[in-house]
Short mmCIF file of C-alpha atoms and ligand atoms in Angstrom, two decimals:
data_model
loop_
_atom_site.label_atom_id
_atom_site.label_comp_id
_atom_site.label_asym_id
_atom_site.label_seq_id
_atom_site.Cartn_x
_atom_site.Cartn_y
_atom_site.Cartn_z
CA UNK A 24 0.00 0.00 0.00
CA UNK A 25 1.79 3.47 -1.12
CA UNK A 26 1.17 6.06 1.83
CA UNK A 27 -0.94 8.81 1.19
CA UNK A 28 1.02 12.08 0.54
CA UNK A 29 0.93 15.20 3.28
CA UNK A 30 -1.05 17.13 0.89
CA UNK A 31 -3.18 19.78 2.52
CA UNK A 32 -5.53 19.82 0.44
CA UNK A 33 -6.42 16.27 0.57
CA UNK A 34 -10.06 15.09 1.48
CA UNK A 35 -10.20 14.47 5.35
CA UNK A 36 -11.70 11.30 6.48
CA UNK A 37 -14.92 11.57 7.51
CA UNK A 38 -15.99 10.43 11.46
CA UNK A 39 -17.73 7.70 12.39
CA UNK A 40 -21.13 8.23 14.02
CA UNK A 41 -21.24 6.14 17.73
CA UNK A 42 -23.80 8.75 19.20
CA UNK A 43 -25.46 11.55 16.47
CA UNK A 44 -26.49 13.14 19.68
CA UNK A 45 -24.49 14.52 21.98
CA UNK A 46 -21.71 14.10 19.09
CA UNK A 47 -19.34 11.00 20.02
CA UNK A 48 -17.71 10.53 16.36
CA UNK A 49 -14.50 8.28 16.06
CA UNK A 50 -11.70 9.02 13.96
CA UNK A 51 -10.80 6.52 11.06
CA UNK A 52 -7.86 5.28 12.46
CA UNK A 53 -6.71 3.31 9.46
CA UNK A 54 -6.51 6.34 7.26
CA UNK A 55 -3.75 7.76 9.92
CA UNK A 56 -1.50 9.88 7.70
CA UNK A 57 0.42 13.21 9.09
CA UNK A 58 1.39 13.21 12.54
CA UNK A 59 -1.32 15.63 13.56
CA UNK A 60 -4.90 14.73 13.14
CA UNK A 61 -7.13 17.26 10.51
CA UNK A 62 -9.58 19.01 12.84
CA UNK A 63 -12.42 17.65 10.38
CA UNK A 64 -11.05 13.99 11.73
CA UNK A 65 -10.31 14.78 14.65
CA UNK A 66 -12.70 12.31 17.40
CA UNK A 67 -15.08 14.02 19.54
CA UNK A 68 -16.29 12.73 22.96
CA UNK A 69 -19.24 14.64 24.62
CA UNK A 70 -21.21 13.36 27.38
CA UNK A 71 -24.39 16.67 27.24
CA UNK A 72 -25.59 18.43 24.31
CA UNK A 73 -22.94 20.99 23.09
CA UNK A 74 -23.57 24.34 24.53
CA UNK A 75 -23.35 26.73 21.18
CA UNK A 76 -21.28 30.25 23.27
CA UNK A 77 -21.21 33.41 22.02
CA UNK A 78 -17.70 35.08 22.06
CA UNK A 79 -18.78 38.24 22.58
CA UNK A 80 -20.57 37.49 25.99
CA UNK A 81 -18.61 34.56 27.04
CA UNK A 82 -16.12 34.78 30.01
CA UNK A 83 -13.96 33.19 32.29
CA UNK A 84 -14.76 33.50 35.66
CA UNK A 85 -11.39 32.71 38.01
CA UNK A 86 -12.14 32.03 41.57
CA UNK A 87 -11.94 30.26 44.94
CA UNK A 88 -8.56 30.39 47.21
CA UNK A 89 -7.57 33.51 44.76
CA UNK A 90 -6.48 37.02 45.57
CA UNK A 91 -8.51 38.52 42.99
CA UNK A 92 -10.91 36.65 41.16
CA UNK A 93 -11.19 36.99 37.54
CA UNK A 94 -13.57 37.39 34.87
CA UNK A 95 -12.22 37.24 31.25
CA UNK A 96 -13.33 37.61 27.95
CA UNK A 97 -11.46 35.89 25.30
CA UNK A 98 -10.06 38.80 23.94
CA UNK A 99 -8.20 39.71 26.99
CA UNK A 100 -7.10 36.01 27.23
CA UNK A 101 -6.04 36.27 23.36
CA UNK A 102 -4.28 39.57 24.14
CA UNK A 103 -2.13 37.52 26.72
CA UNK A 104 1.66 35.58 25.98
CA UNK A 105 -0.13 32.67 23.86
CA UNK A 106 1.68 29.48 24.38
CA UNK A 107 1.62 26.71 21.55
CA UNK A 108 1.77 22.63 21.82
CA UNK A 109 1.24 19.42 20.23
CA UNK A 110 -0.25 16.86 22.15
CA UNK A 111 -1.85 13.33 21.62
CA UNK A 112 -5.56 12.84 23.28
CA UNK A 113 -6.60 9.51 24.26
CA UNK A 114 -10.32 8.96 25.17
CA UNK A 115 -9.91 6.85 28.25
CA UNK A 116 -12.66 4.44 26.85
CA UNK A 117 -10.68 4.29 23.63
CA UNK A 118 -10.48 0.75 22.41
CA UNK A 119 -13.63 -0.69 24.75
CA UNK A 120 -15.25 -2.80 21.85
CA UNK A 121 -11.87 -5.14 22.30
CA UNK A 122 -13.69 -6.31 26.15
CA UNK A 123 -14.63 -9.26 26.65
CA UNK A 124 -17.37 -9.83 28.33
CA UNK A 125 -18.73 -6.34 26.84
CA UNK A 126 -18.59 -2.89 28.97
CA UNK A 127 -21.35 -0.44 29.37
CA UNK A 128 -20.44 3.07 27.07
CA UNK A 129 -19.63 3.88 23.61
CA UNK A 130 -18.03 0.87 21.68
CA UNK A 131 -15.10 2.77 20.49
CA UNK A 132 -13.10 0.97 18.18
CA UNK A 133 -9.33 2.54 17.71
CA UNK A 134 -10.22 6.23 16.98
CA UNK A 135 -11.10 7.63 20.00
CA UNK A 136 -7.32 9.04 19.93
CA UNK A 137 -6.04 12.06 18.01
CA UNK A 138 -2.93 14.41 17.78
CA UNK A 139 -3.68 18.17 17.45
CA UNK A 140 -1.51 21.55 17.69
CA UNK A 141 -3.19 23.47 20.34
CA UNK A 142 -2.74 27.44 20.86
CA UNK A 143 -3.85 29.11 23.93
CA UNK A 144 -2.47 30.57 27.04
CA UNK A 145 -1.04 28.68 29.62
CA UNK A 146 -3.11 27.92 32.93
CA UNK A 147 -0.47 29.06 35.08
CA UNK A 148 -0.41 32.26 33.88
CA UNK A 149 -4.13 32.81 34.40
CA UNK A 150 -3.28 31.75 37.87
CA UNK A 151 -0.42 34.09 38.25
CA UNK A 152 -2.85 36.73 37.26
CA UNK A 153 -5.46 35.88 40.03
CA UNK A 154 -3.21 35.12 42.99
CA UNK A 155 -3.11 31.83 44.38
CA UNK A 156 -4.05 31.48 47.76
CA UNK A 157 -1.93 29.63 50.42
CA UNK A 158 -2.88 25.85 50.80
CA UNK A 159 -4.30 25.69 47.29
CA UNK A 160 -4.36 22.37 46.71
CA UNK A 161 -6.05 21.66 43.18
CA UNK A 162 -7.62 23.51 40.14
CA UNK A 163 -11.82 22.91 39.21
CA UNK A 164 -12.01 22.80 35.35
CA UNK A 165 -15.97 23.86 34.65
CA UNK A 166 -17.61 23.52 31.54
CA UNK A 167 -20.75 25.67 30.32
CA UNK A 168 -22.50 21.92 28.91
CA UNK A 169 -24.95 20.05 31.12
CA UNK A 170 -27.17 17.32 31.98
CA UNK A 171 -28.57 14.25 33.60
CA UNK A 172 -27.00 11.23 33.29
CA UNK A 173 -28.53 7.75 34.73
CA UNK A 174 -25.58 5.38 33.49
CA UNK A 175 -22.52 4.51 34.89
CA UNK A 176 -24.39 6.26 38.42
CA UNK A 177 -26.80 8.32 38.39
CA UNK A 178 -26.13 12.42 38.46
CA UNK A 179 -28.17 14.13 41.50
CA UNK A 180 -30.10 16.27 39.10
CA UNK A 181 -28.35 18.50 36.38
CA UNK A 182 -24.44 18.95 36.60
CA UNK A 183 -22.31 20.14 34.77
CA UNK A 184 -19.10 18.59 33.11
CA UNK A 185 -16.07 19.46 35.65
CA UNK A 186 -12.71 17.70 36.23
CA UNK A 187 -9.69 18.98 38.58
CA UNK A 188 -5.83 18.93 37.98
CA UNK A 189 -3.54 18.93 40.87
CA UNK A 190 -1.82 22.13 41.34
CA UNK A 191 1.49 20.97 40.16
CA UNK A 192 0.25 19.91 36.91
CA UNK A 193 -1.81 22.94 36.54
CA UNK A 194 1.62 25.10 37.18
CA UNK A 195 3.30 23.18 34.90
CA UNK A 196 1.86 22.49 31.35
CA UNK A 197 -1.66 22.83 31.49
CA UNK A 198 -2.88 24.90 28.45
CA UNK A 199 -6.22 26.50 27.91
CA UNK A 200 -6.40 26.50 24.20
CA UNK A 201 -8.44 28.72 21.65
CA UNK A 202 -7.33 27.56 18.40
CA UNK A 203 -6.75 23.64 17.43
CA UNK A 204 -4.20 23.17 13.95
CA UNK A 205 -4.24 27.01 14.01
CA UNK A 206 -7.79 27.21 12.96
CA UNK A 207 -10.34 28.62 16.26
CA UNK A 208 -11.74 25.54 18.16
CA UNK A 209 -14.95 24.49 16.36
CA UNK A 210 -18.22 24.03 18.81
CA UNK A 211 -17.92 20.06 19.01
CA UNK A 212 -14.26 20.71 20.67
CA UNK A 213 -14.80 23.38 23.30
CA UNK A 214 -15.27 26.63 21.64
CA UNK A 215 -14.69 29.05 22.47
CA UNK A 216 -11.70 27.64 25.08
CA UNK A 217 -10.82 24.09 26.31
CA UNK A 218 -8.30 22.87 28.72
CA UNK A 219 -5.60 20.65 27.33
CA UNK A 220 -3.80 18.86 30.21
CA UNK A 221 -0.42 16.78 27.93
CA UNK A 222 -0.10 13.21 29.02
CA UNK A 223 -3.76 12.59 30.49
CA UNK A 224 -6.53 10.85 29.41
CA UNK A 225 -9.40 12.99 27.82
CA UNK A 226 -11.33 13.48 30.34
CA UNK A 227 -9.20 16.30 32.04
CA UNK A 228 -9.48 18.36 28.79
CA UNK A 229 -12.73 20.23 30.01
CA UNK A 230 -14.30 21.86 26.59
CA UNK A 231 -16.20 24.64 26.87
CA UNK A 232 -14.76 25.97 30.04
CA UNK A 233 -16.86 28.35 31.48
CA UNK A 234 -15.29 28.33 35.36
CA UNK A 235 -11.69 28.13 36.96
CA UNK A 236 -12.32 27.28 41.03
CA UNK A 237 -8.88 26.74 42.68
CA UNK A 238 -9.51 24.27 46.28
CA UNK A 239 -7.87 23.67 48.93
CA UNK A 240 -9.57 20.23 49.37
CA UNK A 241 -9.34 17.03 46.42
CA UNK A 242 -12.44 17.68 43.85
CA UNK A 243 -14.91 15.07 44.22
CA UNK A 244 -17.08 15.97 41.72
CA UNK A 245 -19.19 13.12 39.10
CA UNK A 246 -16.42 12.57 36.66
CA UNK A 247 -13.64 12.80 38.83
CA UNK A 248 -15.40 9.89 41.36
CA UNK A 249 -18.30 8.11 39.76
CA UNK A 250 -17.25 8.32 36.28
CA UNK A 251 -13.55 8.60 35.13
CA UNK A 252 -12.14 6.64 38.34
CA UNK A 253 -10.71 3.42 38.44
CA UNK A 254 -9.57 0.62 41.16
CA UNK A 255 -5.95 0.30 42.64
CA UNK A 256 -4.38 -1.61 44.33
CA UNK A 257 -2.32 0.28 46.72
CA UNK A 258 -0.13 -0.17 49.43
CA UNK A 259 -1.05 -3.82 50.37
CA UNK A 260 -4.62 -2.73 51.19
CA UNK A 261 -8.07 -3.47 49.36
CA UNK A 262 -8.56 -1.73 46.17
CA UNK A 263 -9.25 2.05 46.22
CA UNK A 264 -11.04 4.26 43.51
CA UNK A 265 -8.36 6.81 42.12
CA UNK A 266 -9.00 9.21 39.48
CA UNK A 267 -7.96 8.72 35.71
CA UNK A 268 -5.09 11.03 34.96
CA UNK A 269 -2.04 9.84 32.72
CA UNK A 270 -2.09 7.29 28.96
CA UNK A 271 -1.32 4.34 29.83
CA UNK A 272 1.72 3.20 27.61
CA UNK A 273 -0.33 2.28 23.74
CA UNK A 274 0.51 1.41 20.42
CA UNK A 275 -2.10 0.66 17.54
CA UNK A 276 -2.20 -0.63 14.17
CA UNK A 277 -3.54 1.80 11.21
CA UNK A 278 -3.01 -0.47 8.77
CA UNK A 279 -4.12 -3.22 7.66
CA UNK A 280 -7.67 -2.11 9.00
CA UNK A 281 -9.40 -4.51 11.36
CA UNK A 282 -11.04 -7.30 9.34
CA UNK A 283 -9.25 -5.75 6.15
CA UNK A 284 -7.36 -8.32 3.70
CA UNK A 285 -3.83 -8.17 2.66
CA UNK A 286 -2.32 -9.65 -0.69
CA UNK A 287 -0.78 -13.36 0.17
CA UNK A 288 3.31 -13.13 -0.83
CA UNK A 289 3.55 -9.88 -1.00
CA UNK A 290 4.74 -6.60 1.02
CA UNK A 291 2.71 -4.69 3.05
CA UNK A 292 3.68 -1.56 4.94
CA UNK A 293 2.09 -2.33 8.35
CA UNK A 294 1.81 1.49 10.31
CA UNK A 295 0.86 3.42 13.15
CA UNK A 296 1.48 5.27 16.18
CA UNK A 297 2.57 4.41 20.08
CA UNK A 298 2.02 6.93 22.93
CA UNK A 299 2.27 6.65 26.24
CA UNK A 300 1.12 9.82 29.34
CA UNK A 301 4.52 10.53 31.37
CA UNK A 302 8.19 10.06 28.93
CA UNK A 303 8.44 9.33 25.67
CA UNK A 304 7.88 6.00 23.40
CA UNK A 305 11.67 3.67 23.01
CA UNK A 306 10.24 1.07 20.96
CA UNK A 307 7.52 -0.58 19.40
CA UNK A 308 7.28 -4.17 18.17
CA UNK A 309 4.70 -6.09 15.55
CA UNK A 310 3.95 -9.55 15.88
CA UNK A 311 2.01 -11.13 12.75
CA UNK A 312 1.88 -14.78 14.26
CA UNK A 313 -0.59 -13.59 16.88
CA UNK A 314 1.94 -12.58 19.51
CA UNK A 315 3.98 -16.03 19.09
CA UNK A 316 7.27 -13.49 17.41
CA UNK A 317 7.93 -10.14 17.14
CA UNK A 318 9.47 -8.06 15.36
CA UNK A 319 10.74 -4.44 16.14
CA UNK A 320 9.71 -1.11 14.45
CA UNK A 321 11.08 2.15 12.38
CA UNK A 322 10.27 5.25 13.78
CA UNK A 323 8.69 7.70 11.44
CA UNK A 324 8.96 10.94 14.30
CA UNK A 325 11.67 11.29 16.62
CA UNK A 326 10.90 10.92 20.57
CA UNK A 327 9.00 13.67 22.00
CA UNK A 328 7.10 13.58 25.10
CA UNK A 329 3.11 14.12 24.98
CA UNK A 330 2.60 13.08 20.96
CA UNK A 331 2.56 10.32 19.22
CA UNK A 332 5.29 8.52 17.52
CA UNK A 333 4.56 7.00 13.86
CA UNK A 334 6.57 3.63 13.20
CA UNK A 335 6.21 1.61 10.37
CA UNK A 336 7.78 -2.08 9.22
CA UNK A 337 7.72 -4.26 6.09
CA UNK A 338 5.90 -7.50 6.23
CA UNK A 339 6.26 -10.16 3.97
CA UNK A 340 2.63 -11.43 4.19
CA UNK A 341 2.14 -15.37 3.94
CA UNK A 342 1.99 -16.97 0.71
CA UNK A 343 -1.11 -19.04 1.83
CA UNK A 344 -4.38 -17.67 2.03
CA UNK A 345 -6.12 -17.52 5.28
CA UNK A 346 -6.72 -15.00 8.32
CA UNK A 347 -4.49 -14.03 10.39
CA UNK A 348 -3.96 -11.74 13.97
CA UNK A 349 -1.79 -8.73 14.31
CA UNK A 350 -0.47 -6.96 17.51
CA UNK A 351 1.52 -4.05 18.54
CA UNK A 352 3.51 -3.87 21.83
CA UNK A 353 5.43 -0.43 22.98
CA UNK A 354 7.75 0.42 25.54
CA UNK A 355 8.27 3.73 26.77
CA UNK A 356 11.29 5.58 27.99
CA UNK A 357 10.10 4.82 32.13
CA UNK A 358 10.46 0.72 30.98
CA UNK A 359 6.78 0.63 30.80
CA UNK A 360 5.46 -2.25 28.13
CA UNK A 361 1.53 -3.38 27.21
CA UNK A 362 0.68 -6.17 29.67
CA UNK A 363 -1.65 -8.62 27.63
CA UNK A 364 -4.57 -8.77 29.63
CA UNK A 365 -6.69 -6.28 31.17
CA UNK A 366 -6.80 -5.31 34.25
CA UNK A 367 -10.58 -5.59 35.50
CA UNK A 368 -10.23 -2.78 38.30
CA UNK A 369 -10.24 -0.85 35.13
CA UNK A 370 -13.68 -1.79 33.98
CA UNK A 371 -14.33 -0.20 30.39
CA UNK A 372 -11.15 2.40 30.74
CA UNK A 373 -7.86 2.18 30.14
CA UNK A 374 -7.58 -0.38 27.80
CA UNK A 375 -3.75 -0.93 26.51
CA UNK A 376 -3.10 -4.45 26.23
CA UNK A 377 -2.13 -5.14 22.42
CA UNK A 378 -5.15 -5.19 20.62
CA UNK A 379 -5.87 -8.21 18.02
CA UNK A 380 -6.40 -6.72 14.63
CA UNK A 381 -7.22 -9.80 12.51
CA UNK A 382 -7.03 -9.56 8.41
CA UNK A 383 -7.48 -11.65 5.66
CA UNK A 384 -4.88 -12.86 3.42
CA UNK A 385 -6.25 -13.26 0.07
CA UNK A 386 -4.66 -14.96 -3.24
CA UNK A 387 -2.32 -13.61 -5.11
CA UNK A 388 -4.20 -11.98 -7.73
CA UNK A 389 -3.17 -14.50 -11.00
N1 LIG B 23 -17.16 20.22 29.03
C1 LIG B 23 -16.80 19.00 28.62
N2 LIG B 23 -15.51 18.73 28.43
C2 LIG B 23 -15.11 17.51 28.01
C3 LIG B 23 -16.05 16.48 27.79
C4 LIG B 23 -17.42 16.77 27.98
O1 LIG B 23 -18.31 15.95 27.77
N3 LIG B 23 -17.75 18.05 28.39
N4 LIG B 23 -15.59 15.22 27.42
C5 LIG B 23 -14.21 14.90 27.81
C6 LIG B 23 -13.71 13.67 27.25
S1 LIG B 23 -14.21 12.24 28.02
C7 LIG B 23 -12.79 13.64 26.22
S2 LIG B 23 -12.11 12.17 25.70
C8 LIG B 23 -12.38 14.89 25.53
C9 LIG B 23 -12.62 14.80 24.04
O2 LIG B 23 -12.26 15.99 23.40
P1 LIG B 23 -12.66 16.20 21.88
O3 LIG B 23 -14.16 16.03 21.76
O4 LIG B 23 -12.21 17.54 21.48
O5 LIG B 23 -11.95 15.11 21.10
O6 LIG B 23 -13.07 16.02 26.03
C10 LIG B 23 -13.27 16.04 27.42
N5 LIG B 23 -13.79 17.31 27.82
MO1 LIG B 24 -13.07 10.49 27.14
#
């Protein structure tokens, strides 16, 4: 298969529908071509209907343990230092149709994961501008969207969507963005401003903020506890719920497509991209025998923390028809490498254990 060109200009992929409404679209993973992900293609993940804000009366309201709370409009937040970064978003439910026995959610296949170039200003400097109070502990991301939800738990009433970041992280590289591949954020991602927190799952990248609340005491709010939390096993004591924050260590296989077909004796440039939440990806290895051998990987982008890596290899498909099952494995630069099974304490989240992406090989064509 030749690899599509970087052309601009090319026709984006269009999304795949999971949910019309609120809009949870997947990205065509197999037609994975620049490192960044066209906006157009980019997946979108919304849990309420998308609140459609007006820039002119929009603002940012900055409060809690603050000197002086803040309310911005997004042209004083445009007329401050803008700060620009790529960074690769992982849904955490990304990959949940691969469970066995089947979770509750939307059945993502491999595109609930994108790599955009996000411009904004960054979070600490909103902070600076406010005043942090002593014995701030944490930072309430608010969104303007809203809702009941009955499933996983039950929402007491309307909420809205809100997430926290530790302080540290929030000082560090949290940005709140206003433009996504230099275009301004569309309404499905976050317009007019979104959070984008580098190396955590999706969840912390509140869209549509509407509210910055800085605590003194850990957030505790629906999708930080009942939704968006997982089991761990800590310190030799029974399991505790601890909120999602960084990727788990991934890579997945573009192409061949799942349930695609592949030319028997032949070549085929097997691609795609490994990530992992804290470091940077070291290596990625193929197996085509179903995870019997494997094989390690070219890199296609050097090692960069927070985005993707493209690697490629050349596989000389078998000369007998028949079906067979593909995996990727990656290590990143902490020594972290996909375990094979999932761990249950996880539930429908977090799934990184190589995925199986079976093909077909078909006949030489005579
Ligand atoms: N306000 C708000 N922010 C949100 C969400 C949401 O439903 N509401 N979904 C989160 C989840 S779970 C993910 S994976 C990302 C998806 O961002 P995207 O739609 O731009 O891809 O947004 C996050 N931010
Ligand atoms: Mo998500």
């Amino acid at each position: 298969m030749s690899r599509p060109t970087a052309d601009s200009s090319r026709h984006a992929p269009a999304l795949i529908v999971r949910q019309a409404s609120p809009p949870n679209l997947e990205t065509p993973f197999y037609a994975l071509d620049g490192r960044l992900t066209p906006q157009p293609s980019h997946y979108v993940r919304s849990h309420f209907p998308v609140p459609l804000l007006d820039a002119q009366t929009w603002r940012l309201e900055v409060g809690g343990g603050v000197a002086s709370p803040l309310s911005l409009s997004l042209e004083e937040l445009r007329a401050m230092p803008s700060h620009t970064l790529s960074a690769t978003m992982e849904c955490a439910g990304n990959g949940r149709v691969y469970l066995s026995p089947r979770m509750p959610g939307v059945q993502w296949d491999l595109g609930a994961v994108g790599t955009a170039e996000w411009t904004g200003v960054r979070l600490r400097d909103v902070l600076e501008r406010a005043g942090i109070q002593d014995g701030a502990l944490e930072v309430v991301l608010e969104g303007a969207d809203r809702g009941t939800l009955t499933d996983p738990g039950r929402t007491p009433g309307e909420i809205r969507y809100a997430r926290s970041v530790p302080l540290a992280k929030a000082q560090d590289d949290v940005v709140l963005a206003y433009a996504m591949n230099g275009q301004p954020l569309t309404p499905d991602h976050g317009f007019p401003l979104r959070a984008v927190v580098p190396g955590w799952y999706g969840m912390a990248a509140v869209k549509w903020l509407s509210k910055l609340h800085v605590t003194d005491t850990p957030y505790q709010g629906f999708f930080q506890t009942t939704d968006y939390s997982y089991w761990q096993h800590r310190d030799g004591l029974s399991p505790q719920m601890i909120p999602m924050t960084a990727m788990q260590v991934k890579a997945q296989i573009a192409r061949p497509a799942p349930h695609g077909s592949v030319t028997a004796g032949s070549v085929f440039e097997v691609i795609g991209t490994a990530w992992t939440g804290e470091g940077d990806i070291t290596r990625v290895e193929v197996s085509t025998d179903g995870g019997e051998t494997w094989a390690d990987t070219e890199f296609l982008d050097p090692a960069e923390p927070h985005i993707w890596r493209r690697w490629r290899l050349d596989w000389h498909t078998p000369q007998q028809p028949g079906c067979v099952t593909l995996l990727a494995r990656a290590t990143d630069s902490a020594g972290r490498t996909q375990e094979s099974g999932h761990d249950a304490g996880r539930g429908g989240y977090m799934v990184n254990f190589p995925l199986p992406i079976t093909v077909y090989v078909k006949a030489e064509p005579s």
